[in-house]
PDB file of C-alpha atoms and ligand atoms in Angstrom:
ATOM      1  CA  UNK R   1       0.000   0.000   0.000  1.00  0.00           C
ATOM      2  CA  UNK R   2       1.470   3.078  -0.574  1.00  0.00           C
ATOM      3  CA  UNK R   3       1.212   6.512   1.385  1.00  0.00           C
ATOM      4  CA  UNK R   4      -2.025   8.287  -0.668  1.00  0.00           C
ATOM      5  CA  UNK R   5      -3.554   4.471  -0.194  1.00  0.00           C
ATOM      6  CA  UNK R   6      -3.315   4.811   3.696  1.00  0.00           C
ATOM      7  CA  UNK R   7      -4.609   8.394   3.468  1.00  0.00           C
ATOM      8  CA  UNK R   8      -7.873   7.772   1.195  1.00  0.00           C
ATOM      9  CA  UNK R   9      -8.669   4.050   2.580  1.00  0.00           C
ATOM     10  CA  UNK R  10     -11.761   3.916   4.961  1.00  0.00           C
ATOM     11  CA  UNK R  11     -11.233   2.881   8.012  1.00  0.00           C
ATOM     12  CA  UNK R  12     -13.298   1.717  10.759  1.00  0.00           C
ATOM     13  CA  UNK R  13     -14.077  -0.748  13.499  1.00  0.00           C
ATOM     14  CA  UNK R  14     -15.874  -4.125  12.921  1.00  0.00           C
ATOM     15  CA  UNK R  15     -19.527  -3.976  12.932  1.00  0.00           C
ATOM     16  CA  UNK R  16     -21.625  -6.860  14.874  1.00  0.00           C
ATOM     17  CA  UNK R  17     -25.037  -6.700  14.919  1.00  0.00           C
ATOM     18  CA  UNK R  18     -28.250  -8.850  16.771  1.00  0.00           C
ATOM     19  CA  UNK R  19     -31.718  -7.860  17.603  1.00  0.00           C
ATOM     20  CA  UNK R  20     -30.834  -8.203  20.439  1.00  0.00           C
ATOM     21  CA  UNK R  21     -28.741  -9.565  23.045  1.00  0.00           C
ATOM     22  CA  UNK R  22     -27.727 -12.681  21.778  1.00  0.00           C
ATOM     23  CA  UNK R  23     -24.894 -11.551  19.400  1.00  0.00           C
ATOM     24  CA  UNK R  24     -22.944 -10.136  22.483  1.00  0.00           C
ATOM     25  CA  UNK R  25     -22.389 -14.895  22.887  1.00  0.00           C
ATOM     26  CA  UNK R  26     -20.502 -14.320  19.639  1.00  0.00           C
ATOM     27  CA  UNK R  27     -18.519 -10.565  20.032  1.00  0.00           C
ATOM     28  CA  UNK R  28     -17.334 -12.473  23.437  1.00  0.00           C
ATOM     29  CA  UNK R  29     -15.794 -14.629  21.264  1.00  0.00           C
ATOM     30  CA  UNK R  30     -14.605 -12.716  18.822  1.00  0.00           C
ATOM     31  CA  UNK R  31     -12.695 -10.007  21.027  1.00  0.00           C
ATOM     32  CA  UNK R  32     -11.543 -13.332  22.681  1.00  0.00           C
ATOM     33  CA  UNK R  33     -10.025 -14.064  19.364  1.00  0.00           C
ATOM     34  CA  UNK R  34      -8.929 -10.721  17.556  1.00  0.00           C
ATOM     35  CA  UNK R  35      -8.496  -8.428  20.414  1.00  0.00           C
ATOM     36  CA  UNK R  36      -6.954  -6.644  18.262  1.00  0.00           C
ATOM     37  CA  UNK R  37      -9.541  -4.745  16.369  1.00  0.00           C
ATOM     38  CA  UNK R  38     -12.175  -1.851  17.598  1.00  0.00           C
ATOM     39  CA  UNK R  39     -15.625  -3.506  17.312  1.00  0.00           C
ATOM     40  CA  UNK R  40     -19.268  -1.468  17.460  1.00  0.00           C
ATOM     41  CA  UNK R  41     -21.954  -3.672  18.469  1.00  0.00           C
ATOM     42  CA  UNK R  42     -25.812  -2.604  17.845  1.00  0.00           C
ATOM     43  CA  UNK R  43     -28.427  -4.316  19.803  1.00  0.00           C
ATOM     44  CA  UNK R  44     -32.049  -3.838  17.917  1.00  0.00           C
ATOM     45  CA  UNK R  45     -33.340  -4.543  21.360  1.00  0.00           C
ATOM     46  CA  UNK R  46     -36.538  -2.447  21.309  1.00  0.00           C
ATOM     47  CA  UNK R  47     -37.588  -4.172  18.267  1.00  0.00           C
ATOM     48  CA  UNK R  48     -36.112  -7.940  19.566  1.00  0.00           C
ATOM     49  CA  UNK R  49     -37.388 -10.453  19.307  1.00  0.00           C
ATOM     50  CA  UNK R  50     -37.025 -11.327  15.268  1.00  0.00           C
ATOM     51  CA  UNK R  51     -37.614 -14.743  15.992  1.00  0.00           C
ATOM     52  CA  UNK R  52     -41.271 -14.715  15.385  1.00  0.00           C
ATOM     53  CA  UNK R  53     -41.125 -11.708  12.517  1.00  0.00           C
ATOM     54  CA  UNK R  54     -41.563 -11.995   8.702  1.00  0.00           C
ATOM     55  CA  UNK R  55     -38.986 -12.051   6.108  1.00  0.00           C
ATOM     56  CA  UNK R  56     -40.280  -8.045   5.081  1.00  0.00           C
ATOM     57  CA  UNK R  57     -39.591  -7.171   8.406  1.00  0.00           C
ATOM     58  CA  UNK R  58     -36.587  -8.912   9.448  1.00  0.00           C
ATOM     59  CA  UNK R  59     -34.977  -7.789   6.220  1.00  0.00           C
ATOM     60  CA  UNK R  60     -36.141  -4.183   6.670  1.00  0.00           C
ATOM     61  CA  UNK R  61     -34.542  -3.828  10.553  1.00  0.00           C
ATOM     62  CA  UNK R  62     -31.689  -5.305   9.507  1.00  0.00           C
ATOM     63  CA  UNK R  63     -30.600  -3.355   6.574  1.00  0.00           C
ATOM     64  CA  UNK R  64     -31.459  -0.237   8.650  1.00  0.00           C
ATOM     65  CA  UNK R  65     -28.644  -1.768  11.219  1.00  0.00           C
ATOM     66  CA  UNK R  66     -26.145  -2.305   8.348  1.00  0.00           C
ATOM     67  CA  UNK R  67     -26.663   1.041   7.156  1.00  0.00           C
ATOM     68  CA  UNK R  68     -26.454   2.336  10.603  1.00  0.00           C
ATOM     69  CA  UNK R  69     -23.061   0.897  10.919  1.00  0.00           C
ATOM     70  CA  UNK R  70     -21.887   1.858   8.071  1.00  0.00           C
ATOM     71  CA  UNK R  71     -22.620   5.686   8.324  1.00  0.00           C
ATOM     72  CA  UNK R  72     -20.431   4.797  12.016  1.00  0.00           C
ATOM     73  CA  UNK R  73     -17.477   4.264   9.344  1.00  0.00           C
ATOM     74  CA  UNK R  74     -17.747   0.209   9.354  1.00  0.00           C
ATOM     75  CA  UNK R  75     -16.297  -1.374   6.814  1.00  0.00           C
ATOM     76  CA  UNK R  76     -17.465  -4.944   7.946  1.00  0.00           C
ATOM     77  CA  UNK R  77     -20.218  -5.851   9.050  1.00  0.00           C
ATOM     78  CA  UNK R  78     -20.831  -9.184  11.465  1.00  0.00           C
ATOM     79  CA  UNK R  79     -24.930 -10.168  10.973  1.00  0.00           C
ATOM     80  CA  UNK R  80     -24.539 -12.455  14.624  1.00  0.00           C
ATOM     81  CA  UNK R  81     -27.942 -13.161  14.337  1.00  0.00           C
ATOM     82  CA  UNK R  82     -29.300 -16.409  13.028  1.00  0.00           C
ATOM     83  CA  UNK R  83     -33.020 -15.242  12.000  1.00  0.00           C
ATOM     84  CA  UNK R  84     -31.061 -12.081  10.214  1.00  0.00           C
ATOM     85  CA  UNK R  85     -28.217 -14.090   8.401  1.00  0.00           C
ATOM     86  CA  UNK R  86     -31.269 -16.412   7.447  1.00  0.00           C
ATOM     87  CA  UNK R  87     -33.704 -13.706   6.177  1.00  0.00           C
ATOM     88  CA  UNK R  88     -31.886 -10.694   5.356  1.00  0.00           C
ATOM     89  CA  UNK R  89     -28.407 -11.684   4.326  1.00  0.00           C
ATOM     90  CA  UNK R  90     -28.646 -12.660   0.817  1.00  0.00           C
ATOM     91  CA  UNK R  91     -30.837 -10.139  -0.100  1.00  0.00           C
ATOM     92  CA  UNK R  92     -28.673  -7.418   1.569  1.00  0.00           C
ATOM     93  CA  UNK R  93     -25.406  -8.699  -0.168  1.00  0.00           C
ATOM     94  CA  UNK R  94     -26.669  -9.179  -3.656  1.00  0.00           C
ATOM     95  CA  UNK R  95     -29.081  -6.241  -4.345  1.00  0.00           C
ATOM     96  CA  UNK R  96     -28.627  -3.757  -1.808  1.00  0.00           C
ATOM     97  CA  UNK R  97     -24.860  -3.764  -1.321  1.00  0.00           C
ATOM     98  CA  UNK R  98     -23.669  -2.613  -4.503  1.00  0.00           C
ATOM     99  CA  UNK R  99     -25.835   0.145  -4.175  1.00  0.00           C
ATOM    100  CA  UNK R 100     -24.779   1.026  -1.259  1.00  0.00           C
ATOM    101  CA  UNK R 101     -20.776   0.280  -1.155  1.00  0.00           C
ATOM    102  CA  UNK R 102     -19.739  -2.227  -3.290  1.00  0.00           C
ATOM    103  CA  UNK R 103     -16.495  -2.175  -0.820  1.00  0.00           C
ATOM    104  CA  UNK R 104     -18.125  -2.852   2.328  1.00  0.00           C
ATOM    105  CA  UNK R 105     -18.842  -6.242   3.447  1.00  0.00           C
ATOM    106  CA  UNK R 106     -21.858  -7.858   5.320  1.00  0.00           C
ATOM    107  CA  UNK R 107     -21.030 -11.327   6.468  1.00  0.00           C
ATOM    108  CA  UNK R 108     -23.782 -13.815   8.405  1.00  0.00           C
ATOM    109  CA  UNK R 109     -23.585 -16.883  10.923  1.00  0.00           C
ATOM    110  CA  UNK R 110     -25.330 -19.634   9.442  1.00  0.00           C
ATOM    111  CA  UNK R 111     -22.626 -20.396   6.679  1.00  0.00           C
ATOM    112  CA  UNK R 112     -19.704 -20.614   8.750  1.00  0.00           C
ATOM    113  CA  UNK R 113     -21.493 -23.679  11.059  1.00  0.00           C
ATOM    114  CA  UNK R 114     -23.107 -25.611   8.135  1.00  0.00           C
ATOM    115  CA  UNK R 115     -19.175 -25.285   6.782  1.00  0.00           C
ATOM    116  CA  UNK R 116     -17.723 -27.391  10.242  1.00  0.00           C
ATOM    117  CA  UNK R 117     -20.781 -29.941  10.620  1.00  0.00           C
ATOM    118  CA  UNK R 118     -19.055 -32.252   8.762  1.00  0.00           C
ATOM    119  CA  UNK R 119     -16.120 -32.466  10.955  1.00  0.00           C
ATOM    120  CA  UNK R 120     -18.401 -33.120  13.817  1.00  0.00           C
ATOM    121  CA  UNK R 121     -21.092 -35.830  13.233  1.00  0.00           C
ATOM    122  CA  UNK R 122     -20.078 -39.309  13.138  1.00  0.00           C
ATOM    123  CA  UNK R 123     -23.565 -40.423  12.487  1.00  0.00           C
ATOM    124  CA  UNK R 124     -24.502 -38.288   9.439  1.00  0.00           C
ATOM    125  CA  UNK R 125     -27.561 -36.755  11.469  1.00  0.00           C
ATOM    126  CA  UNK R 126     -27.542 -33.712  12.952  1.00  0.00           C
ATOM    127  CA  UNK R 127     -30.033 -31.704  15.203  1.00  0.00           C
ATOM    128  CA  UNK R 128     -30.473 -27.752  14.818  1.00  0.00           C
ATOM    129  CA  UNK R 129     -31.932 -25.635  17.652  1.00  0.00           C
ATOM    130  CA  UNK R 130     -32.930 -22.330  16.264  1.00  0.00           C
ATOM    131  CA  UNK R 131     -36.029 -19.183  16.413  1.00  0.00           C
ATOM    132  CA  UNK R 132     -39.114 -20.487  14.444  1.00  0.00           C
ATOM    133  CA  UNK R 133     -37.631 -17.409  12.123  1.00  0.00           C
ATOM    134  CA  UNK R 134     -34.701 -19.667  10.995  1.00  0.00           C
ATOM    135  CA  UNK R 135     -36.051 -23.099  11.381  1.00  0.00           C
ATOM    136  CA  UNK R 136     -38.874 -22.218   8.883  1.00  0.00           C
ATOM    137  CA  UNK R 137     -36.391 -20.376   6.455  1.00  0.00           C
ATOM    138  CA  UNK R 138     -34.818 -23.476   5.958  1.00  0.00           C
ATOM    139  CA  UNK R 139     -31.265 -22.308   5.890  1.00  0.00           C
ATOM    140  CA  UNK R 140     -29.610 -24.547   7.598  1.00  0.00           C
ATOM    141  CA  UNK R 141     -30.831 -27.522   5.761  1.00  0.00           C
ATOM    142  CA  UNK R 142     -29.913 -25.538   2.784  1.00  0.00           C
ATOM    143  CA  UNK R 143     -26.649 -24.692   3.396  1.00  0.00           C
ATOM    144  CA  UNK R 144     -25.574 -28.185   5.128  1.00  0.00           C
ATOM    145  CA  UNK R 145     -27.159 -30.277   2.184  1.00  0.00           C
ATOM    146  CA  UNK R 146     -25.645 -28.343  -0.152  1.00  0.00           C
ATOM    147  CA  UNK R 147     -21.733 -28.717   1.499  1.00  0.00           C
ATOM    148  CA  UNK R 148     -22.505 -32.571   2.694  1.00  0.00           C
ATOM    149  CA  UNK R 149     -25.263 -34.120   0.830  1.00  0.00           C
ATOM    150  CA  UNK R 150     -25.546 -37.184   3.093  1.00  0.00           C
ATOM    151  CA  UNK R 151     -26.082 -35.929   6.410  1.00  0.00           C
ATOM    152  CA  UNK R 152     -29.703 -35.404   7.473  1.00  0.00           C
ATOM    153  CA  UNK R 153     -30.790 -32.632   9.430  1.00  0.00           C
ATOM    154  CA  UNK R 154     -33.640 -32.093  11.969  1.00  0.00           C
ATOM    155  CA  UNK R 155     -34.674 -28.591  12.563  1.00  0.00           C
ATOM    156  CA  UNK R 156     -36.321 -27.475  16.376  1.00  0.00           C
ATOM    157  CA  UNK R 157     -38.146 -24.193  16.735  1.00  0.00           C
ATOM    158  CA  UNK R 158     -37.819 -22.943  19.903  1.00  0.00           C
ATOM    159  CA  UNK R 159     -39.876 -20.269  20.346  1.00  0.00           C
ATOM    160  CA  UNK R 160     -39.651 -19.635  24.301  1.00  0.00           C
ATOM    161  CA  UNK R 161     -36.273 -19.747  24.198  1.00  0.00           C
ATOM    162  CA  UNK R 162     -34.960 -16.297  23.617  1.00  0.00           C
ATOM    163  CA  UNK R 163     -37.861 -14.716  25.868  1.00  0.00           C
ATOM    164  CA  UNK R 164     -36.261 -16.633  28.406  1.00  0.00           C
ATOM    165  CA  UNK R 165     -32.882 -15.420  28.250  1.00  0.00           C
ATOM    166  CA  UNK R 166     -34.342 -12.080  27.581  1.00  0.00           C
ATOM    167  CA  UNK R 167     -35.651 -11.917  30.538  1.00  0.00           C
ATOM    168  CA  UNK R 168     -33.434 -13.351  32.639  1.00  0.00           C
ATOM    169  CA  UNK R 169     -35.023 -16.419  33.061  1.00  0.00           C
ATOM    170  CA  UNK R 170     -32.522 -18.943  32.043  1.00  0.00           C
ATOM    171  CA  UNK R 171     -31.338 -20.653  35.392  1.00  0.00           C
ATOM    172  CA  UNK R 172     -35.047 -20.734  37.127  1.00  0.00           C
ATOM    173  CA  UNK R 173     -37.008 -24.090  36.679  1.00  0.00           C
ATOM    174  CA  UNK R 174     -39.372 -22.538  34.163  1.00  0.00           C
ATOM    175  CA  UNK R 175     -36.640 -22.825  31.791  1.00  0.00           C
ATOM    176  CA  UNK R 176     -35.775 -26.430  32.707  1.00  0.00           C
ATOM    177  CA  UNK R 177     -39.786 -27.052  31.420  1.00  0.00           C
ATOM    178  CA  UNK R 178     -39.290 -25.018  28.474  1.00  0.00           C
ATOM    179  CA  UNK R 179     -35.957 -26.989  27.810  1.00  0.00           C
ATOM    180  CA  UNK R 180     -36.670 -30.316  28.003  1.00  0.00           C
ATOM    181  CA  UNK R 181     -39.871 -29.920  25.857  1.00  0.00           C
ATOM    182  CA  UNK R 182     -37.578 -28.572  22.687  1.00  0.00           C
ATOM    183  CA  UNK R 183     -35.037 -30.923  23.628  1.00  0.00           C
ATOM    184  CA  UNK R 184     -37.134 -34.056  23.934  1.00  0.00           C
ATOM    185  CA  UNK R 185     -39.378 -32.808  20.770  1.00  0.00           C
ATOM    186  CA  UNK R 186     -35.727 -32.828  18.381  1.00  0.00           C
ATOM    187  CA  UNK R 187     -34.730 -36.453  19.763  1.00  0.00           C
ATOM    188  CA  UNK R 188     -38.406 -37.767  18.779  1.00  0.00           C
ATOM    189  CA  UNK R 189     -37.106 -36.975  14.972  1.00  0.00           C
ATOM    190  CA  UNK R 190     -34.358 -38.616  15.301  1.00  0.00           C
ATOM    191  CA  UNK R 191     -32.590 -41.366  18.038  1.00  0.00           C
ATOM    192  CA  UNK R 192     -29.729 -41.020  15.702  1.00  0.00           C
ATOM    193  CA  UNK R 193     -28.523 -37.433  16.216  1.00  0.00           C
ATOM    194  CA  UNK R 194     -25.099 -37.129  17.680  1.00  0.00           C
ATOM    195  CA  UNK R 195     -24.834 -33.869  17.035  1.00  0.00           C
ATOM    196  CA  UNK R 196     -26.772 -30.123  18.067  1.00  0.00           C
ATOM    197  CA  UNK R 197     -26.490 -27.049  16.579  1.00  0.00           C
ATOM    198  CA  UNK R 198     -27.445 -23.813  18.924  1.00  0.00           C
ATOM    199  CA  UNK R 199     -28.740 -22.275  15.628  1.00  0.00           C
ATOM    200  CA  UNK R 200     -29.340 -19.004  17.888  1.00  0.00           C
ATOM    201  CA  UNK R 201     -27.034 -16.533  19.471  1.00  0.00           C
ATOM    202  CA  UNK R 202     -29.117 -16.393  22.896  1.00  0.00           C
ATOM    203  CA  UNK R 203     -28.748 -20.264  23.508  1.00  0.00           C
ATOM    204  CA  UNK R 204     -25.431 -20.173  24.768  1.00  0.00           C
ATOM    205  CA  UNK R 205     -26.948 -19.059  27.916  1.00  0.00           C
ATOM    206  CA  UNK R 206     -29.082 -22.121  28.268  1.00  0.00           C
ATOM    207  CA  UNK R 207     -26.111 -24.394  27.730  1.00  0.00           C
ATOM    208  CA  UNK R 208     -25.893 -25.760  31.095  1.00  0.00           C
ATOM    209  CA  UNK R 209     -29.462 -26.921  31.238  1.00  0.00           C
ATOM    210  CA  UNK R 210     -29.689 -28.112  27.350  1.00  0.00           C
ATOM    211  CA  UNK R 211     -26.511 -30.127  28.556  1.00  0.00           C
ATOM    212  CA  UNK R 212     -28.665 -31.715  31.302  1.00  0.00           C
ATOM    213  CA  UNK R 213     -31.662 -32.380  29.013  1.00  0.00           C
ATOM    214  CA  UNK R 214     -29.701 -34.353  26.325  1.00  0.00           C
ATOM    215  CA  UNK R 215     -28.238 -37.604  26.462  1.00  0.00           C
ATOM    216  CA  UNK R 216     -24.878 -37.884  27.361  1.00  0.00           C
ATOM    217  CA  UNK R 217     -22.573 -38.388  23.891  1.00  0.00           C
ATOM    218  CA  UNK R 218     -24.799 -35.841  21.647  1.00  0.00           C
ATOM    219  CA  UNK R 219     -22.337 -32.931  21.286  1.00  0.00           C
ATOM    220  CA  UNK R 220     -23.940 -29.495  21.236  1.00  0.00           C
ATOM    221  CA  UNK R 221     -22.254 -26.855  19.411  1.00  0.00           C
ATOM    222  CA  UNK R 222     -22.985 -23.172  20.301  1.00  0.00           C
ATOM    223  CA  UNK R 223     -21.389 -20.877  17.568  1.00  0.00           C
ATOM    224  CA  UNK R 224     -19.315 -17.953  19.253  1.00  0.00           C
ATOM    225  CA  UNK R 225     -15.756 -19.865  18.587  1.00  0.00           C
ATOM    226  CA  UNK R 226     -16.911 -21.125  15.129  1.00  0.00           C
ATOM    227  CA  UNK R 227     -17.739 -17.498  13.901  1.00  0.00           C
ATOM    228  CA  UNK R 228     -14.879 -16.242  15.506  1.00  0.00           C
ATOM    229  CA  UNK R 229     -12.252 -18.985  13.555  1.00  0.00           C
ATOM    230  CA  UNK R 230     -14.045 -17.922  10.658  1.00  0.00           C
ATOM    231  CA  UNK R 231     -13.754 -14.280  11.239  1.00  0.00           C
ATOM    232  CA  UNK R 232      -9.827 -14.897  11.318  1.00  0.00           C
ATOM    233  CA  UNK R 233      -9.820 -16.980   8.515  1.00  0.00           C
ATOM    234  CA  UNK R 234     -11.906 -14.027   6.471  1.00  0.00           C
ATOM    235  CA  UNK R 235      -9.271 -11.245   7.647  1.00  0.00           C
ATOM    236  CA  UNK R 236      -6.629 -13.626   6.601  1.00  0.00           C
ATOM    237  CA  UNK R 237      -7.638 -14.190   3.198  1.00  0.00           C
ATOM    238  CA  UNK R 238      -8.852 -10.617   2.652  1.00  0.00           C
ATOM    239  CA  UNK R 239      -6.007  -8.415   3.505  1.00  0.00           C
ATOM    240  CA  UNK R 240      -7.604  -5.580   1.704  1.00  0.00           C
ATOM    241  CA  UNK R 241     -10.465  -5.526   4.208  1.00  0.00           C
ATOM    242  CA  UNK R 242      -7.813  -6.824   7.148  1.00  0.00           C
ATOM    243  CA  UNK R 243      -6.668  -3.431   5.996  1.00  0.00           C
ATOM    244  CA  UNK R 244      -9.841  -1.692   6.566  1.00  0.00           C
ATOM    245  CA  UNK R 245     -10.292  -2.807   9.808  1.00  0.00           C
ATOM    246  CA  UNK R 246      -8.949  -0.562  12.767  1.00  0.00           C
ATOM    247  CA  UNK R 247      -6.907  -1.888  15.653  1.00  0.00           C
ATOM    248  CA  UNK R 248      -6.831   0.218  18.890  1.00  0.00           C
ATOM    249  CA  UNK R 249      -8.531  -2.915  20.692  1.00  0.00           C
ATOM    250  CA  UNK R 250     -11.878  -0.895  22.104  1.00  0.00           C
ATOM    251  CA  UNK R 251     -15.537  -1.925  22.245  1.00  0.00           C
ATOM    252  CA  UNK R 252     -18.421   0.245  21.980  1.00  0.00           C
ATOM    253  CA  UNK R 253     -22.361  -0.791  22.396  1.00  0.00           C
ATOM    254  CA  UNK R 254     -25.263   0.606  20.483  1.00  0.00           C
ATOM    255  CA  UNK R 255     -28.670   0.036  21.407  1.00  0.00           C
ATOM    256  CA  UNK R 256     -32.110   0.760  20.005  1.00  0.00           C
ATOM    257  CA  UNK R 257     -33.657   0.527  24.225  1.00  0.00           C
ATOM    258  CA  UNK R 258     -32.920   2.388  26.957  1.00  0.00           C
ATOM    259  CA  UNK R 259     -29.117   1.862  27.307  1.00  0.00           C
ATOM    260  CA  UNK R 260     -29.632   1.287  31.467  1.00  0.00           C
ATOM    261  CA  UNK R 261     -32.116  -1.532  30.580  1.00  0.00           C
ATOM    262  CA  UNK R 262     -29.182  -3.260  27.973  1.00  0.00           C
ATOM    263  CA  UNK R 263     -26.147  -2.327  30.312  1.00  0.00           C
ATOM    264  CA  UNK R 264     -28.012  -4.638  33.248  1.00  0.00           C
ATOM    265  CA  UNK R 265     -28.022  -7.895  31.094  1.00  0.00           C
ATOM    266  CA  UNK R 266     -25.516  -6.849  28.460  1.00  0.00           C
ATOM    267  CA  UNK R 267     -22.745  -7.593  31.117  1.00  0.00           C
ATOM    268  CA  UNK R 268     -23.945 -11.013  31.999  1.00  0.00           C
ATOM    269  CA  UNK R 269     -23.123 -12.432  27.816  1.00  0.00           C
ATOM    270  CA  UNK R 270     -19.934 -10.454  27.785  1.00  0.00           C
ATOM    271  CA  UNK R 271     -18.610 -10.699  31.489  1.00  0.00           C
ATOM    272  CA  UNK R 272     -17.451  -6.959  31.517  1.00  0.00           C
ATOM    273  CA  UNK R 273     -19.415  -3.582  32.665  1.00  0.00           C
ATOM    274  CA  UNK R 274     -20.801  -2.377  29.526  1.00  0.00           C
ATOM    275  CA  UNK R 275     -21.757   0.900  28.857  1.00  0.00           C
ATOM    276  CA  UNK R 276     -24.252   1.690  26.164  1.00  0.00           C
ATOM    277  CA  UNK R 277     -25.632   4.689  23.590  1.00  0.00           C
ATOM    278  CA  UNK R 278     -28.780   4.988  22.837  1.00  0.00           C
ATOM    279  CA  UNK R 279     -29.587   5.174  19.047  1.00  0.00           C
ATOM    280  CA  UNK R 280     -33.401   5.324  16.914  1.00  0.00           C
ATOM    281  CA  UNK R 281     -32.903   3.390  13.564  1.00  0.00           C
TER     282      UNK R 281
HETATM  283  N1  DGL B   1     -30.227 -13.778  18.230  1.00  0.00           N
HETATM  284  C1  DGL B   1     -31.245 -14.212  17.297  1.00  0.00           C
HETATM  285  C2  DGL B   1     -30.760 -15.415  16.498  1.00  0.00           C
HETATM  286  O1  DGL B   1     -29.592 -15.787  16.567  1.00  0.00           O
HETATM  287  C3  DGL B   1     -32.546 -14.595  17.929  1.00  0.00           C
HETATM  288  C4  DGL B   1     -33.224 -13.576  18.733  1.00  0.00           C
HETATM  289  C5  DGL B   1     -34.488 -13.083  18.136  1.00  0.00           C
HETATM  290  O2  DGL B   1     -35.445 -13.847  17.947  1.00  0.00           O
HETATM  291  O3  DGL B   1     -34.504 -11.895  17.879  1.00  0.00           O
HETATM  292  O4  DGL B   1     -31.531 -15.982  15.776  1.00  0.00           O
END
């Protein structure tokens, strides 16, 4: 690169968006990762959950996000959002981001873990917990089938799920109810599934008791350290966008809710005070 390069190149930190809290499972991982690089996270939390939205709607709030991030100077943009990568992504990286940037980059969740199931079931069947959002979009069926045609996979909406981590609900024993009913409802497809996906960026929070619900020797897979890898792997390959990316090592929080109300459960995914600005979309 030479001098002008480094003068004209836009810069900015990594964008990572959810609607709500759940993405802040897979920025853990990623600062864990690349501490290296400044990172802006937005939480749509006033509008969460998109779980239970349409495809108009989810696609709508989410390019609203992306553009939001990019007018903070993002060059990259992390969708860590399950129902979003499912609904929105696609459309948002073949028609609207030409238009927009042709530069900038908007990269999902769901592609990354289809790309490692392989590596991880022995038995060729494979369970995904995810919103009713994703499960009906299909996507991960799509996107495994189409990378490993053999395996079979089993798709469980969990619809109580994310209100349960939302509101703080996940160790009290109505979550053990609402977990073993998903739980046991996925093994009735299937007593051949030795593997889980947690198809959803909240249900990393409900690991403990989904471990307790399943039988021992299923492996379940929550995504933080996949996206992460292949956030690294991305950067590695794209040095032009590596480029892009600025490295002071800082972490600010965007939010859509009253930043007090996101601060007080914020802190619990990313086990740091977090400190948040309020922003309408
Ligand atoms: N975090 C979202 C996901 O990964 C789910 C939360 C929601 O329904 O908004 O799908």
């Amino acid at each position: 690169m030479n001098p002008t390069d480094s003068q004209t190149t836009p810069r900015g930190p990594i964008g990572v968006f959810d609607s709500g809290f759940g993405g802040l499972s897979v920025l853990r991982e990623i600062r864990r990762l690349l501490p290296q690089y400044d990172y802006l996270f937005l939480g749509d939390n006033a509008r969460a959950p998109y779980g239970t939205r349409s495809f108009e709607l989810v696609y709508q709030f989410t390019l609203q996000a992306v553009r939001h991030l990019f007018e903070q100077g993002c060059q990259l943009v992390i969708l860590a959002c399950n129902t979003a990568s499912a609904k929105a992504l696609r459309t948002i990286q073949q028609r609207d981001l030409p238009q927009i940037d042709p530069t900038r980059r908007v990269l999902g969740v769901i592609r990354p873990t289809a790309e490692i199931v392989g590596e991880l079931t022995h038995s060729g069947h494979v369970g995904v917990f995810a919103t009713p959002g994703t499960i009906q979009s299909q996507s991960y069926i799509l996107e495994i089938r189409k990378l490993f045609p053999n395996i079979h996979v089993y798709g469980q909406a969990c619809p109580l799920w994310v209100p349960l981590v939302e509101n703080r609900e996940s160790d009290g024993p109505g979550a053990d109810y609402f977990v073993r009913k998903y739980t046991n409802a996925l093994l009735e497809q299937s007593p051949r599934i030795d593997t889980v996906i947690l198809g959803c960026t909240h249900y990393p929070l409900l690991l403990p008791k989904i471990r307790q619900a399943m039988p021992e020797g299923i492996q379940i897979i929550p995504q933080g350290e996949i996206v992460a890898n292949s956030l690294a792997d991305y950067l590695k390959r794209h040095p032009e966008m590596e480029a892009r990316c600025t490295k002071t090592g800082t972490c600010r929080y965007l939010t859509t809710e009253e930043p007090e109300k996101f601060d007080a459960l914020a802190h619990i995914f990313v086990n740091e005070p977090v400190a948040s600005t309020k922003i309408v979309l």
